Each structure stands twice: as C-alpha cells, then as structure tokens.
Amino acid sequence: MDLLGGVSSWRKSRSKWHHFEHRRRQHQCAQTQTDIAKGTTAQGSFSNMASSWCRISPIIPIFVWFLLVFSLVCPVHSLETIEDRASNQTFRPNEELKKLKIIASRLSKINKPAVKTIQSPDGDIIDCVVSHLQPAFDHPQLKGQKPLDPPDRPKGHSPSGMLEENVQLWSLSGESCPEGTVPIRRTTEGDMLRASSVRRFGRKPRRHVRRDSSSNGHEHAVGYVSGDQYFGAKASINVWAPRVANQYEFSLSQMWVISGSFGDDLNTIEAGWQVSPELYGDNYPRFFTYWTTDAYQATGCYNLLCSGFVQTNNRIAIGAAISPTSSYNGGQFDISLLVWKDPKHGNWWLEFGSGILVGYWPSFLFTHLQSHASMVQFGGETVNSRPSGFHTSTQMGSGHFAGEGFGKASYFRNLQVVDWDNNLIPLSNLRVLADHPNCYDIQGGINGVWGNYFYYGGPGRNVRCP
C-alpha cells in the first residue's frame, strides 16, 4: 500500500480516532442532524449544531410531527416505497415471521463464535474467529481442513510483507486479532433487513454481463486486456469516498479476473474497494472481494458471506472500512492488490498492500478459472437506478472526470498480469472503455514510473448526462 503526497499526517491514529469517535457520537445523538449539517461547510459549525441538537430535546417531537405532516402533503417516492413495505409487513405477519426466521438462520451460519471481539470506531464489530472455523470451512470439500500455507509469489514481485499502520478503521482501536484467528466483520440483522432480497443477501444482482455495454443500470469505465491466457493481475488503486445517491446504488473500483463466456458460465474473481449503503449501512469505502462461477446467478458472494474464500490473515478484515482516503487537490492514498494462481495447487491467492497475504479462492470453486483467465479488467462501476427519471448523481471514483488528472481524478497505476510461467509482466495491449462517457469517462497512458495506468470516473448526472 502506498501513501502519496502529504498523507503522513493522516497516519496519526490518535487524530483519526477522535475524528471517527466524534462522527459516531453525532450519529448516535440524532440521525436527522446529518441532513441539517448538509448546509454547513465548517466542521466546527457542524459540531456546535450537533451539540445544540442534542440539548434541545423538547423540539424533537414537534419536528417529527412536522415531518409527518409534511410527508402527507408532499410525499416523496422513496418514502412511499418505505411506507409501502411497512404496510405490507403489517398485513402479512406470517411472511414477516418467515423472513425473520430466514435471517436468523443465515446469521447463525455467517457469524461464527469469536474468541475476541473488537469494537471499531465506525460502528462495526470485528469478530476474531479461529481460522478453521471461518465460513469457508462449511463447504463440503473443506470440512475438517485448515488453511493452506502461502505459495510462491510471482517472479518479479518483491513484497516487503509490511502492513502500514491503520489502513482500516477498526485497527484505530489499537486492538488486534490473535494469531491463529481471522478478523471477520459481524453481519447484523439490520444488514440483512436493508437488502433488497434477503435470500440473495451478499450477492450481486443477477444480470447478463457484457464487457462492451451496461446492463440493468450498471455503468462502467474500465481498462482491460484479453486474447491471451492470464494467471493473475496486479494494480494500485486510488481510494476515495464517492457520493452514492441512494441505498440501492453503489460505487466501486476493482479488478476482475475473468474466464468463460459472458453468458451463464461466466467465472470471475474480484477485489477492490466499494461504497455500498445497502450492504454495509454507511458511505465508507470498504475493502471487498467477490466471486461467481455462473454469472452472478446462484454461486458466489461478497467477502466471507458464504463458503468460498479462505482467509489466512489476522490483520485485514474483508468488508471493513479503509482509512485514510484521498482528497481533492490534497493527499493521495492508494492500495495495491495482487491476485494470482498458485502453480502448484491451482488456488487463486489475494495479496493486499506490500505483501500481506489475505487468503485464497480454492480452485474447485470454479470451472473455467480452474485453468486460467481469458480476460483481466480494471476500473469503476456504479449502479444507475434513474431516481426521479434522471441519471443518478452517484459518483464514480473521485466524482471528477479523467481529464482533471492527478490529485483530482481517480486512477489505477502499475497495471500488470501474471503469465503462464508465474512471471509478473507489464500489459501489452490495454484498451479502455466507458459505456456512458458523458457521465463517467476514462483516459489511459503509459510512463516510466506508473507503467500502464489510467484516470477514470465522473460525477454521474450533469448537463451532458441528464
């Protein structure tokens, strides 16, 4: 993981701790204050307003009454949707009871017994779970086994094995998981109740995936290589906190390692960062993984939300928030990710930062990827639900177009692939594509420091993207 241009000040864990403790207390005080603070630019003003809000408790019932009356006079579509759901719950108690039973059953499978629990400043609970009891080992082909030893890294890759301090918010607590355990973000009932489908919780929506167009509202700005056999990929990705317009949209930046056709047999391995209010309940950028063997239909999941990915590291929590993040015209912060196929056992391993092995996807999970990948893709993706009939204002990357360049636009740099002989090599034929360039665009390049790179992203809705 690399820190660029003035990020050293961010690494003072004490100040970051106070910042997020302050935000947590504000949230606990009153959810509504977030809306009030939107018009305030100075953090001090917001703090004063927040504390005032906490003190003037008699006003709260009046304000709530006002909102109720206002919503009756001027209903909002999104509120109607919520009310409709509540109404349905009222008149179908048997279905709701069945739903809650499904949730309880899923939670018992996802959340494993912890030998230690850590409270993160952003509200997450991190459970330290004994390695061989993590969800992956519920899989019939892994029952009774333990995580594998690390494989040889690709040639040409010299990791330090050092983890920079405080790359995730939960580590700001100063606590860590013991050796022999893995940190797992606890899934709550609230997480599952937010999901558009409880049965498909933790999975991406079903859709037919095509490289050259969007589908079901998913929009992309990506660089990709194809036409060869690939055994891994590596990139450094700029981390931002893009604005996501509503709960059922997301914004992510990731690598895809792909094999199969773009039909029902699509295999993918994915890793990067994402902002997903539906999945996590907030707007923090979070480190994530994903996999599927049937084009997102019935197999695979995010992070450790099903039996699949085997975690081997006790310092990185998949699904936890990343800290710090980049700022416009300020310090830039990126994470390095490497995915590669172990030549000896055929499993696909994931490395985060400067040589920290996170874990692996067992080869038996896949069909086409048991052999090799036929395409590698890097870039951004958003969901456009067209709220109110217009293009979403959900941002991709920094929320600024590629042409603004370093310090303003998001980037991927030092793009590489792993060849058949386990060599890490530069790309030779990178192509770039934005399926809605007036909303999100991309510009590629190559130089002696960054190798193959591109800038990408955008604001979503604007005068050229109605």
GROMACS .gro file of C-alpha atoms in nm:
model
  466
    1MET     CA    1   0.000   0.000   0.000
    2ASP     CA    2   0.136   0.343  -0.094
    3LEU     CA    3   0.092   0.683   0.064
    4LEU     CA    4   0.132   0.974  -0.176
    5GLY     CA    5   0.173   1.350  -0.130
    6GLY     CA    6   0.119   1.464   0.224
    7VAL     CA    7  -0.060   1.162   0.361
    8SER     CA    8   0.175   1.122   0.655
    9SER     CA    9  -0.047   1.342   0.867
   10TRP     CA   10  -0.335   1.101   0.810
   11ARG     CA   11  -0.140   0.823   0.970
   12LYS     CA   12  -0.167   0.973   1.316
   13SER     CA   13  -0.406   0.722   1.458
   14ARG     CA   14  -0.492   0.938   1.757
   15SER     CA   15  -0.641   1.218   1.548
   16LYS     CA   16  -0.824   0.973   1.323
   17TRP     CA   17  -0.965   0.801   1.631
   18HIS     CA   18  -1.105   1.129   1.769
   19HIS     CA   19  -1.245   1.219   1.427
   20PHE     CA   20  -1.441   0.898   1.392
   21GLU     CA   21  -1.539   0.887   1.758
   22HIS     CA   22  -1.682   1.234   1.706
   23ARG     CA   23  -1.874   1.118   1.397
   24ARG     CA   24  -2.004   0.813   1.582
   25ARG     CA   25  -2.132   1.020   1.873
   26GLN     CA   26  -2.300   1.258   1.631
   27HIS     CA   27  -2.474   0.967   1.465
   28GLN     CA   28  -2.590   0.828   1.797
   29CYS     CA   29  -2.721   1.169   1.903
   30ALA     CA   30  -2.965   1.208   1.613
   31GLN     CA   31  -2.977   1.062   1.264
   32THR     CA   32  -3.157   1.370   1.137
   33GLN     CA   33  -2.866   1.601   1.215
   34THR     CA   34  -2.687   1.466   0.908
   35ASP     CA   35  -2.947   1.636   0.691
   36ILE     CA   36  -2.919   1.959   0.891
   37ALA     CA   37  -2.541   1.959   0.852
   38LYS     CA   38  -2.555   1.942   0.473
   39GLY     CA   39  -2.572   2.318   0.450
   40THR     CA   40  -2.277   2.369   0.686
   41THR     CA   41  -1.926   2.372   0.548
   42ALA     CA   42  -1.719   2.422   0.862
   43GLN     CA   43  -1.678   2.116   1.083
   44GLY     CA   44  -1.682   2.334   1.391
   45SER     CA   45  -2.020   2.475   1.296
   46PHE     CA   46  -2.149   2.125   1.246
   47SER     CA   47  -2.018   2.020   1.589
   48ASN     CA   48  -2.190   2.316   1.755
   49MET     CA   49  -2.511   2.247   1.572
   50ALA     CA   50  -2.492   1.879   1.663
   51SER     CA   51  -2.441   1.953   2.031
   52SER     CA   52  -2.723   2.207   2.024
   53TRP     CA   53  -2.947   1.949   1.864
   54CYS     CA   54  -2.871   1.707   2.148
   55ARG     CA   55  -2.959   1.965   2.409
   56ILE     CA   56  -3.289   2.089   2.263
   57SER     CA   57  -3.472   1.763   2.318
   58PRO     CA   58  -3.825   1.914   2.361
   59ILE     CA   59  -3.818   2.030   1.998
   60ILE     CA   60  -3.772   1.678   1.867
   61PRO     CA   61  -4.140   1.565   1.899
   62ILE     CA   62  -4.256   1.888   1.732
   63PHE     CA   63  -4.006   1.843   1.450
   64VAL     CA   64  -4.106   1.480   1.398
   65TRP     CA   65  -4.475   1.587   1.391
   66PHE     CA   66  -4.387   1.849   1.130
   67LEU     CA   67  -4.210   1.592   0.914
   68LEU     CA   68  -4.508   1.359   0.933
   69VAL     CA   69  -4.749   1.633   0.826
   70PHE     CA   70  -4.511   1.747   0.553
   71SER     CA   71  -4.474   1.393   0.419
   72LEU     CA   72  -4.853   1.365   0.393
   73VAL     CA   73  -4.879   1.690   0.200
   74CYS     CA   74  -4.567   1.641  -0.014
   75PRO     CA   75  -4.499   1.267  -0.037
   76VAL     CA   76  -4.161   1.158  -0.169
   77HIS     CA   77  -4.135   0.849  -0.385
   78SER     CA   78  -3.862   0.689  -0.178
   79LEU     CA   79  -4.062   0.744   0.141
   80GLU     CA   80  -4.369   0.598  -0.023
   81THR     CA   81  -4.169   0.289  -0.105
   82ILE     CA   82  -4.061   0.253   0.257
   83GLU     CA   83  -4.417   0.308   0.380
   84ASP     CA   84  -4.548   0.053   0.129
   85ARG     CA   85  -4.303  -0.201   0.263
   86ALA     CA   86  -4.407  -0.122   0.620
   87SER     CA   87  -4.771  -0.156   0.520
   88ASN     CA   88  -4.706  -0.491   0.358
   89GLN     CA   89  -4.534  -0.604   0.675
   90THR     CA   90  -4.840  -0.507   0.879
   91PHE     CA   91  -5.083  -0.706   0.669
   92ARG     CA   92  -4.863  -1.013   0.614
   93PRO     CA   93  -4.735  -1.115   0.957
   94ASN     CA   94  -4.678  -1.477   0.855
   95GLU     CA   95  -4.447  -1.373   0.574
   96GLU     CA   96  -4.259  -1.141   0.807
   97LEU     CA   97  -4.216  -1.416   1.063
   98LYS     CA   98  -4.084  -1.645   0.791
   99LYS     CA   99  -3.845  -1.370   0.677
  100LEU     CA  100  -3.710  -1.320   1.030
  101LYS     CA  101  -3.656  -1.694   1.065
  102ILE     CA  102  -3.459  -1.697   0.739
  103ILE     CA  103  -3.250  -1.404   0.865
  104ALA     CA  104  -3.179  -1.576   1.197
  105SER     CA  105  -3.074  -1.893   1.015
  106ARG     CA  106  -2.842  -1.704   0.780
  107LEU     CA  107  -2.685  -1.507   1.063
  108SER     CA  108  -2.611  -1.826   1.255
  109LYS     CA  109  -2.421  -1.958   0.953
  110ILE     CA  110  -2.234  -1.636   0.871
  111ASN     CA  111  -2.137  -1.524   1.223
  112LYS     CA  112  -1.904  -1.776   1.384
  113PRO     CA  113  -1.809  -1.798   1.755
  114ALA     CA  114  -1.543  -1.541   1.838
  115VAL     CA  115  -1.251  -1.576   2.076
  116LYS     CA  116  -1.227  -1.196   2.087
  117THR     CA  117  -1.450  -0.908   1.977
  118ILE     CA  118  -1.328  -0.563   1.872
  119GLN     CA  119  -1.547  -0.250   1.850
  120SER     CA  120  -1.449  -0.036   1.552
  121PRO     CA  121  -1.482   0.345   1.576
  122ASP     CA  122  -1.713   0.343   1.274
  123GLY     CA  123  -1.962   0.115   1.449
  124ASP     CA  124  -1.851  -0.219   1.302
  125ILE     CA  125  -1.798  -0.518   1.527
  126ILE     CA  126  -1.499  -0.731   1.432
  127ASP     CA  127  -1.504  -1.093   1.550
  128CYS     CA  128  -1.175  -1.281   1.584
  129VAL     CA  129  -1.268  -1.632   1.466
  130VAL     CA  130  -1.045  -1.939   1.483
  131SER     CA  131  -0.910  -1.984   1.129
  132HIS     CA  132  -1.050  -2.330   1.059
  133LEU     CA  133  -1.397  -2.228   1.188
  134GLN     CA  134  -1.449  -1.944   0.938
  135PRO     CA  135  -1.744  -1.973   0.692
  136ALA     CA  136  -1.530  -2.122   0.412
  137PHE     CA  137  -1.489  -2.444   0.607
  138ASP     CA  138  -1.862  -2.508   0.598
  139HIS     CA  139  -1.804  -2.612   0.235
  140PRO     CA  140  -1.823  -2.992   0.194
  141GLN     CA  141  -1.484  -3.001   0.020
  142LEU     CA  142  -1.316  -2.805   0.300
  143LYS     CA  143  -1.475  -2.958   0.611
  144GLY     CA  144  -1.216  -3.078   0.858
  145GLN     CA  145  -0.930  -2.899   0.681
  146LYS     CA  146  -0.720  -2.598   0.777
  147PRO     CA  147  -0.595  -2.302   0.569
  148LEU     CA  148  -0.307  -2.378   0.332
  149ASP     CA  149   0.045  -2.247   0.369
  150PRO     CA  150   0.142  -1.949   0.149
  151PRO     CA  151   0.256  -2.028  -0.207
  152ASP     CA  152   0.547  -1.881  -0.400
  153ARG     CA  153   0.486  -1.526  -0.519
  154PRO     CA  154   0.506  -1.445  -0.891
  155LYS     CA  155   0.855  -1.382  -1.021
  156GLY     CA  156   0.937  -1.013  -1.047
  157HIS     CA  157   0.734  -0.934  -0.737
  158SER     CA  158   0.927  -0.837  -0.422
  159PRO     CA  159   0.681  -0.765  -0.140
  160SER     CA  160   0.803  -0.626   0.190
  161GLY     CA  161   0.541  -0.812   0.391
  162MET     CA  162   0.491  -0.498   0.599
  163LEU     CA  163   0.147  -0.357   0.669
  164GLU     CA  164   0.116   0.018   0.706
  165GLU     CA  165  -0.049   0.123   1.030
  166ASN     CA  166  -0.419   0.199   1.038
  167VAL     CA  167  -0.517   0.106   0.683
  168GLN     CA  168  -0.861   0.010   0.816
  169LEU     CA  169  -1.074   0.196   1.067
  170TRP     CA  170  -1.115  -0.097   1.305
  171SER     CA  171  -0.737  -0.103   1.363
  172LEU     CA  172  -0.756   0.251   1.507
  173SER     CA  173  -0.887   0.094   1.826
  174GLY     CA  174  -0.537  -0.037   1.893
  175GLU     CA  175  -0.677  -0.390   1.925
  176SER     CA  176  -0.584  -0.683   1.700
  177CYS     CA  177  -0.687  -1.042   1.648
  178PRO     CA  178  -0.463  -1.315   1.797
  179GLU     CA  179  -0.250  -1.542   1.581
  180GLY     CA  180  -0.450  -1.839   1.457
  181THR     CA  181  -0.766  -1.630   1.414
  182VAL     CA  182  -0.906  -1.417   1.134
  183PRO     CA  183  -1.092  -1.084   1.175
  184ILE     CA  184  -1.446  -1.100   1.035
  185ARG     CA  185  -1.689  -0.809   1.019
  186ARG     CA  186  -2.001  -0.919   1.206
  187THR     CA  187  -2.318  -0.927   0.996
  188THR     CA  188  -2.623  -0.786   1.176
  189GLU     CA  189  -2.997  -0.828   1.138
  190GLY     CA  190  -3.004  -0.467   1.017
  191ASP     CA  191  -2.762  -0.553   0.736
  192MET     CA  192  -2.996  -0.822   0.612
  193LEU     CA  193  -3.313  -0.617   0.654
  194ARG     CA  194  -3.162  -0.346   0.429
  195ALA     CA  195  -3.109  -0.599   0.150
  196SER     CA  196  -3.340  -0.579  -0.149
  197SER     CA  197  -3.361  -0.959  -0.128
  198VAL     CA  198  -3.294  -1.147   0.196
  199ARG     CA  199  -3.242  -1.474   0.010
  200ARG     CA  200  -2.978  -1.312  -0.214
  201PHE     CA  201  -2.810  -1.118   0.065
  202GLY     CA  202  -2.437  -1.080  -0.001
  203ARG     CA  203  -2.467  -1.139  -0.375
  204LYS     CA  204  -2.463  -0.905  -0.670
  205PRO     CA  205  -2.786  -0.881  -0.871
  206ARG     CA  206  -2.840  -1.139  -1.142
  207ARG     CA  207  -2.754  -0.993  -1.478
  208HIS     CA  208  -2.610  -1.082  -1.813
  209VAL     CA  209  -2.261  -0.936  -1.812
  210ARG     CA  210  -2.112  -0.782  -2.122
  211ARG     CA  211  -1.782  -0.606  -2.140
  212ASP     CA  212  -1.890  -0.351  -2.401
  213SER     CA  213  -2.217  -0.228  -2.255
  214SER     CA  214  -2.401  -0.176  -1.932
  215SER     CA  215  -2.695  -0.384  -1.820
  216ASN     CA  216  -2.963  -0.343  -1.557
  217GLY     CA  217  -2.837   0.005  -1.477
  218HIS     CA  218  -2.474  -0.095  -1.416
  219GLU     CA  219  -2.231   0.152  -1.576
  220HIS     CA  220  -1.856   0.113  -1.620
  221ALA     CA  221  -1.532   0.291  -1.702
  222VAL     CA  222  -1.270   0.020  -1.740
  223GLY     CA  223  -0.936  -0.081  -1.887
  224TYR     CA  224  -0.898  -0.441  -1.998
  225VAL     CA  225  -0.679  -0.697  -2.173
  226SER     CA  226  -0.795  -1.011  -2.350
  227GLY     CA  227  -0.687  -1.259  -2.617
  228ASP     CA  228  -0.431  -1.446  -2.407
  229GLN     CA  229  -0.409  -1.676  -2.107
  230TYR     CA  230  -0.375  -1.490  -1.776
  231PHE     CA  231  -0.278  -1.634  -1.439
  232GLY     CA  232  -0.315  -1.323  -1.229
  233ALA     CA  233  -0.319  -0.943  -1.218
  234LYS     CA  234  -0.183  -0.657  -1.010
  235ALA     CA  235  -0.267  -0.287  -0.974
  236SER     CA  236  -0.253   0.007  -0.736
  237ILE     CA  237  -0.593   0.174  -0.692
  238ASN     CA  238  -0.664   0.523  -0.564
  239VAL     CA  239  -0.910   0.517  -0.269
  240TRP     CA  240  -1.187   0.778  -0.247
  241ALA     CA  241  -1.524   0.811  -0.075
  242PRO     CA  242  -1.763   0.881  -0.365
  243ARG     CA  243  -2.114   1.005  -0.301
  244VAL     CA  244  -2.381   0.736  -0.352
  245ALA     CA  245  -2.724   0.881  -0.422
  246ASN     CA  246  -2.943   0.619  -0.254
  247GLN     CA  247  -2.932   0.298  -0.056
  248TYR     CA  248  -2.979   0.066  -0.352
  249GLU     CA  249  -2.693   0.201  -0.560
  250PHE     CA  250  -2.320   0.151  -0.514
  251SER     CA  251  -1.987   0.280  -0.645
  252LEU     CA  252  -1.683   0.057  -0.666
  253SER     CA  253  -1.331   0.036  -0.806
  254GLN     CA  254  -1.187  -0.309  -0.859
  255MET     CA  255  -1.002  -0.573  -1.058
  256TRP     CA  256  -1.188  -0.854  -1.236
  257VAL     CA  257  -1.012  -1.180  -1.327
  258ILE     CA  258  -1.247  -1.338  -1.580
  259SER     CA  259  -1.295  -1.664  -1.769
  260GLY     CA  260  -1.575  -1.826  -1.967
  261SER     CA  261  -1.820  -1.659  -2.200
  262PHE     CA  262  -2.026  -1.358  -2.100
  263GLY     CA  263  -2.323  -1.590  -2.060
  264ASP     CA  264  -2.434  -1.814  -1.776
  265ASP     CA  265  -2.092  -1.980  -1.740
  266LEU     CA  266  -1.903  -1.663  -1.651
  267ASN     CA  267  -1.634  -1.712  -1.381
  268THR     CA  268  -1.497  -1.407  -1.201
  269ILE     CA  269  -1.265  -1.327  -0.914
  270GLU     CA  270  -1.295  -0.968  -0.795
  271ALA     CA  271  -1.124  -0.743  -0.540
  272GLY     CA  272  -1.113  -0.370  -0.472
  273TRP     CA  273  -1.295  -0.105  -0.271
  274GLN     CA  274  -1.662  -0.011  -0.272
  275VAL     CA  275  -1.917   0.224  -0.118
  276SER     CA  276  -2.240   0.029  -0.071
  277PRO     CA  277  -2.502   0.168   0.171
  278GLU     CA  278  -2.724  -0.136   0.118
  279LEU     CA  279  -2.455  -0.390   0.207
  280TYR     CA  280  -2.282  -0.201   0.489
  281GLY     CA  281  -2.526   0.067   0.608
  282ASP     CA  282  -2.291   0.363   0.557
  283ASN     CA  283  -2.086   0.552   0.297
  284TYR     CA  284  -1.732   0.445   0.389
  285PRO     CA  285  -1.511   0.295   0.117
  286ARG     CA  286  -1.453  -0.068   0.212
  287PHE     CA  287  -1.211  -0.338   0.101
  288PHE     CA  288  -1.409  -0.618  -0.062
  289THR     CA  289  -1.383  -0.944  -0.255
  290TYR     CA  290  -1.630  -1.128  -0.476
  291TRP     CA  291  -1.652  -1.446  -0.682
  292THR     CA  292  -1.901  -1.627  -0.905
  293THR     CA  293  -1.899  -1.927  -1.138
  294ASP     CA  294  -2.235  -1.871  -1.311
  295ALA     CA  295  -2.258  -1.501  -1.395
  296TYR     CA  296  -2.387  -1.394  -1.051
  297GLN     CA  297  -2.683  -1.631  -1.053
  298ALA     CA  298  -2.661  -1.886  -0.773
  299THR     CA  299  -2.293  -1.910  -0.678
  300GLY     CA  300  -2.051  -1.678  -0.504
  301CYS     CA  301  -2.080  -1.383  -0.269
  302TYR     CA  302  -1.913  -1.075  -0.127
  303ASN     CA  303  -1.636  -1.114   0.127
  304LEU     CA  304  -1.694  -1.404   0.370
  305LEU     CA  305  -2.072  -1.409   0.342
  306CYS     CA  306  -2.075  -1.766   0.206
  307SER     CA  307  -1.848  -2.071   0.191
  308GLY     CA  308  -1.576  -1.986  -0.060
  309PHE     CA  309  -1.286  -1.752   0.009
  310VAL     CA  310  -1.045  -1.883   0.273
  311GLN     CA  311  -0.887  -1.606   0.482
  312THR     CA  312  -0.537  -1.665   0.621
  313ASN     CA  313  -0.451  -1.322   0.765
  314ASN     CA  314  -0.527  -1.182   1.112
  315ARG     CA  315  -0.467  -0.813   1.030
  316ILE     CA  316  -0.702  -0.737   0.739
  317ALA     CA  317  -1.081  -0.758   0.774
  318ILE     CA  318  -1.256  -0.806   0.442
  319GLY     CA  319  -1.555  -0.570   0.427
  320ALA     CA  320  -1.404  -0.325   0.676
  321ALA     CA  321  -1.363   0.046   0.601
  322ILE     CA  322  -1.034   0.174   0.455
  323SER     CA  323  -0.855   0.466   0.616
  324PRO     CA  324  -0.731   0.715   0.511
  325THR     CA  325  -0.878   0.815   0.174
  326SER     CA  326  -0.767   1.056  -0.096
  327SER     CA  327  -0.879   1.419  -0.104
  328TYR     CA  328  -0.937   1.654  -0.395
  329ASN     CA  329  -0.627   1.868  -0.451
  330GLY     CA  330  -0.479   1.706  -0.140
  331GLY     CA  331  -0.301   1.390  -0.032
  332GLN     CA  332  -0.348   1.078  -0.241
  333PHE     CA  333  -0.378   0.729  -0.096
  334ASP     CA  334  -0.384   0.403  -0.288
  335ILE     CA  335  -0.391   0.032  -0.218
  336SER     CA  336  -0.204  -0.236  -0.411
  337LEU     CA  337  -0.383  -0.562  -0.494
  338LEU     CA  338  -0.240  -0.879  -0.647
  339VAL     CA  339  -0.440  -1.186  -0.749
  340TRP     CA  340  -0.254  -1.486  -0.887
  341LYS     CA  341  -0.288  -1.859  -0.945
  342ASP     CA  342  -0.063  -2.083  -0.738
  343PRO     CA  343   0.114  -2.303  -0.998
  344LYS     CA  344   0.140  -2.594  -0.752
  345HIS     CA  345  -0.215  -2.627  -0.616
  346GLY     CA  346  -0.412  -2.411  -0.860
  347ASN     CA  347  -0.576  -2.190  -0.598
  348TRP     CA  348  -0.616  -1.818  -0.661
  349TRP     CA  349  -0.445  -1.609  -0.390
  350LEU     CA  350  -0.504  -1.246  -0.290
  351GLU     CA  351  -0.237  -1.007  -0.164
  352PHE     CA  352  -0.318  -0.667  -0.013
  353GLY     CA  353  -0.070  -0.381   0.027
  354SER     CA  354   0.301  -0.456   0.047
  355GLY     CA  355   0.293  -0.833   0.054
  356ILE     CA  356   0.018  -0.915   0.305
  357LEU     CA  357  -0.149  -1.240   0.200
  358VAL     CA  358  -0.521  -1.215   0.273
  359GLY     CA  359  -0.620  -1.565   0.162
  360TYR     CA  360  -0.731  -1.767  -0.138
  361TRP     CA  361  -1.019  -1.891  -0.351
  362PRO     CA  362  -0.994  -2.273  -0.378
  363SER     CA  363  -0.970  -2.385  -0.740
  364PHE     CA  364  -1.260  -2.630  -0.702
  365LEU     CA  365  -1.500  -2.335  -0.671
  366PHE     CA  366  -1.458  -2.264  -1.042
  367THR     CA  367  -1.500  -2.422  -1.383
  368HIS     CA  368  -1.310  -2.215  -1.639
  369LEU     CA  369  -1.085  -2.050  -1.381
  370GLN     CA  370  -0.955  -2.389  -1.276
  371SER     CA  371  -0.733  -2.348  -1.581
  372HIS     CA  372  -0.667  -1.978  -1.642
  373ALA     CA  373  -0.832  -1.642  -1.704
  374SER     CA  374  -0.914  -1.520  -2.054
  375MET     CA  375  -0.956  -1.153  -1.961
  376VAL     CA  376  -0.844  -0.911  -1.691
  377GLN     CA  377  -1.038  -0.592  -1.628
  378PHE     CA  378  -0.965  -0.290  -1.407
  379GLY     CA  379  -1.186   0.009  -1.333
  380GLY     CA  380  -1.501   0.155  -1.185
  381GLU     CA  381  -1.865   0.052  -1.174
  382THR     CA  382  -2.179   0.225  -1.049
  383VAL     CA  383  -2.549   0.146  -1.036
  384ASN     CA  384  -2.782   0.394  -1.204
  385SER     CA  385  -3.139   0.343  -1.079
  386ARG     CA  386  -3.251   0.668  -1.251
  387PRO     CA  387  -3.414   0.825  -0.945
  388SER     CA  388  -3.696   1.063  -1.044
  389GLY     CA  389  -3.640   0.965  -1.408
  390PHE     CA  390  -3.294   1.124  -1.435
  391HIS     CA  391  -2.947   0.974  -1.439
  392THR     CA  392  -2.818   0.914  -1.088
  393SER     CA  393  -2.581   1.158  -0.921
  394THR     CA  394  -2.384   0.866  -0.773
  395GLN     CA  395  -2.017   0.940  -0.827
  396MET     CA  396  -1.753   0.708  -0.966
  397GLY     CA  397  -1.403   0.732  -0.817
  398SER     CA  398  -1.339   1.087  -0.700
  399GLY     CA  399  -1.651   1.216  -0.870
  400HIS     CA  400  -1.439   1.404  -1.126
  401PHE     CA  401  -1.364   1.328  -1.489
  402ALA     CA  402  -1.039   1.169  -1.603
  403GLY     CA  403  -0.915   1.485  -1.773
  404GLU     CA  404  -0.859   1.659  -1.439
  405GLY     CA  405  -0.559   1.431  -1.376
  406PHE     CA  406  -0.353   1.364  -1.065
  407GLY     CA  407  -0.486   1.482  -0.730
  408LYS     CA  408  -0.835   1.530  -0.872
  409ALA     CA  409  -0.931   1.224  -1.075
  410SER     CA  410  -0.916   0.862  -0.962
  411TYR     CA  411  -0.652   0.634  -1.107
  412PHE     CA  412  -0.525   0.280  -1.149
  413ARG     CA  413  -0.147   0.255  -1.192
  414ASN     CA  414   0.125  -0.005  -1.247
  415LEU     CA  415  -0.113  -0.246  -1.417
  416GLN     CA  416   0.042  -0.591  -1.463
  417VAL     CA  417  -0.060  -0.951  -1.537
  418VAL     CA  418   0.087  -1.290  -1.443
  419ASP     CA  419   0.185  -1.516  -1.735
  420TRP     CA  420   0.187  -1.896  -1.770
  421ASP     CA  421   0.531  -1.923  -1.605
  422ASN     CA  422   0.429  -1.724  -1.295
  423ASN     CA  423   0.602  -1.406  -1.413
  424LEU     CA  424   0.458  -1.066  -1.328
  425ILE     CA  425   0.477  -0.866  -1.652
  426PRO     CA  426   0.351  -0.528  -1.783
  427LEU     CA  427   0.040  -0.512  -2.000
  428SER     CA  428   0.099  -0.504  -2.372
  429ASN     CA  429  -0.243  -0.419  -2.516
  430LEU     CA  430  -0.451  -0.224  -2.265
  431ARG     CA  431  -0.780  -0.099  -2.405
  432VAL     CA  432  -1.010   0.145  -2.229
  433LEU     CA  433  -1.387   0.175  -2.245
  434ALA     CA  434  -1.655   0.395  -2.086
  435ASP     CA  435  -2.010   0.292  -2.171
  436HIS     CA  436  -2.154   0.633  -2.066
  437PRO     CA  437  -1.864   0.877  -2.124
  438ASN     CA  438  -2.072   1.187  -2.054
  439CYS     CA  439  -2.137   1.053  -1.705
  440TYR     CA  440  -1.812   0.866  -1.630
  441ASP     CA  441  -1.507   0.858  -1.855
  442ILE     CA  442  -1.156   0.712  -1.877
  443GLN     CA  443  -0.815   0.809  -2.025
  444GLY     CA  444  -0.523   0.565  -2.047
  445GLY     CA  445  -0.149   0.621  -2.066
  446ILE     CA  446   0.196   0.477  -2.000
  447ASN     CA  447   0.514   0.621  -1.845
  448GLY     CA  448   0.833   0.509  -1.677
  449VAL     CA  449   0.706   0.548  -1.320
  450TRP     CA  450   0.345   0.431  -1.334
  451GLY     CA  451   0.381   0.189  -1.624
  452ASN     CA  452   0.036   0.126  -1.768
  453TYR     CA  453  -0.220   0.348  -1.596
  454PHE     CA  454  -0.547   0.530  -1.647
  455TYR     CA  455  -0.756   0.801  -1.488
  456TYR     CA  456  -1.129   0.738  -1.470
  457GLY     CA  457  -1.456   0.842  -1.304
  458GLY     CA  458  -1.709   1.119  -1.304
  459PRO     CA  459  -2.000   1.287  -1.124
  460GLY     CA  460  -2.287   1.099  -1.281
  461ARG     CA  461  -2.570   1.338  -1.357
  462ASN     CA  462  -2.457   1.670  -1.511
  463VAL     CA  463  -2.554   1.895  -1.802
  464ARG     CA  464  -2.417   1.639  -2.052
  465CYS     CA  465  -2.557   1.341  -1.860
  466PRO     CA  466  -2.926   1.418  -1.795
   0.00000   0.00000   0.00000
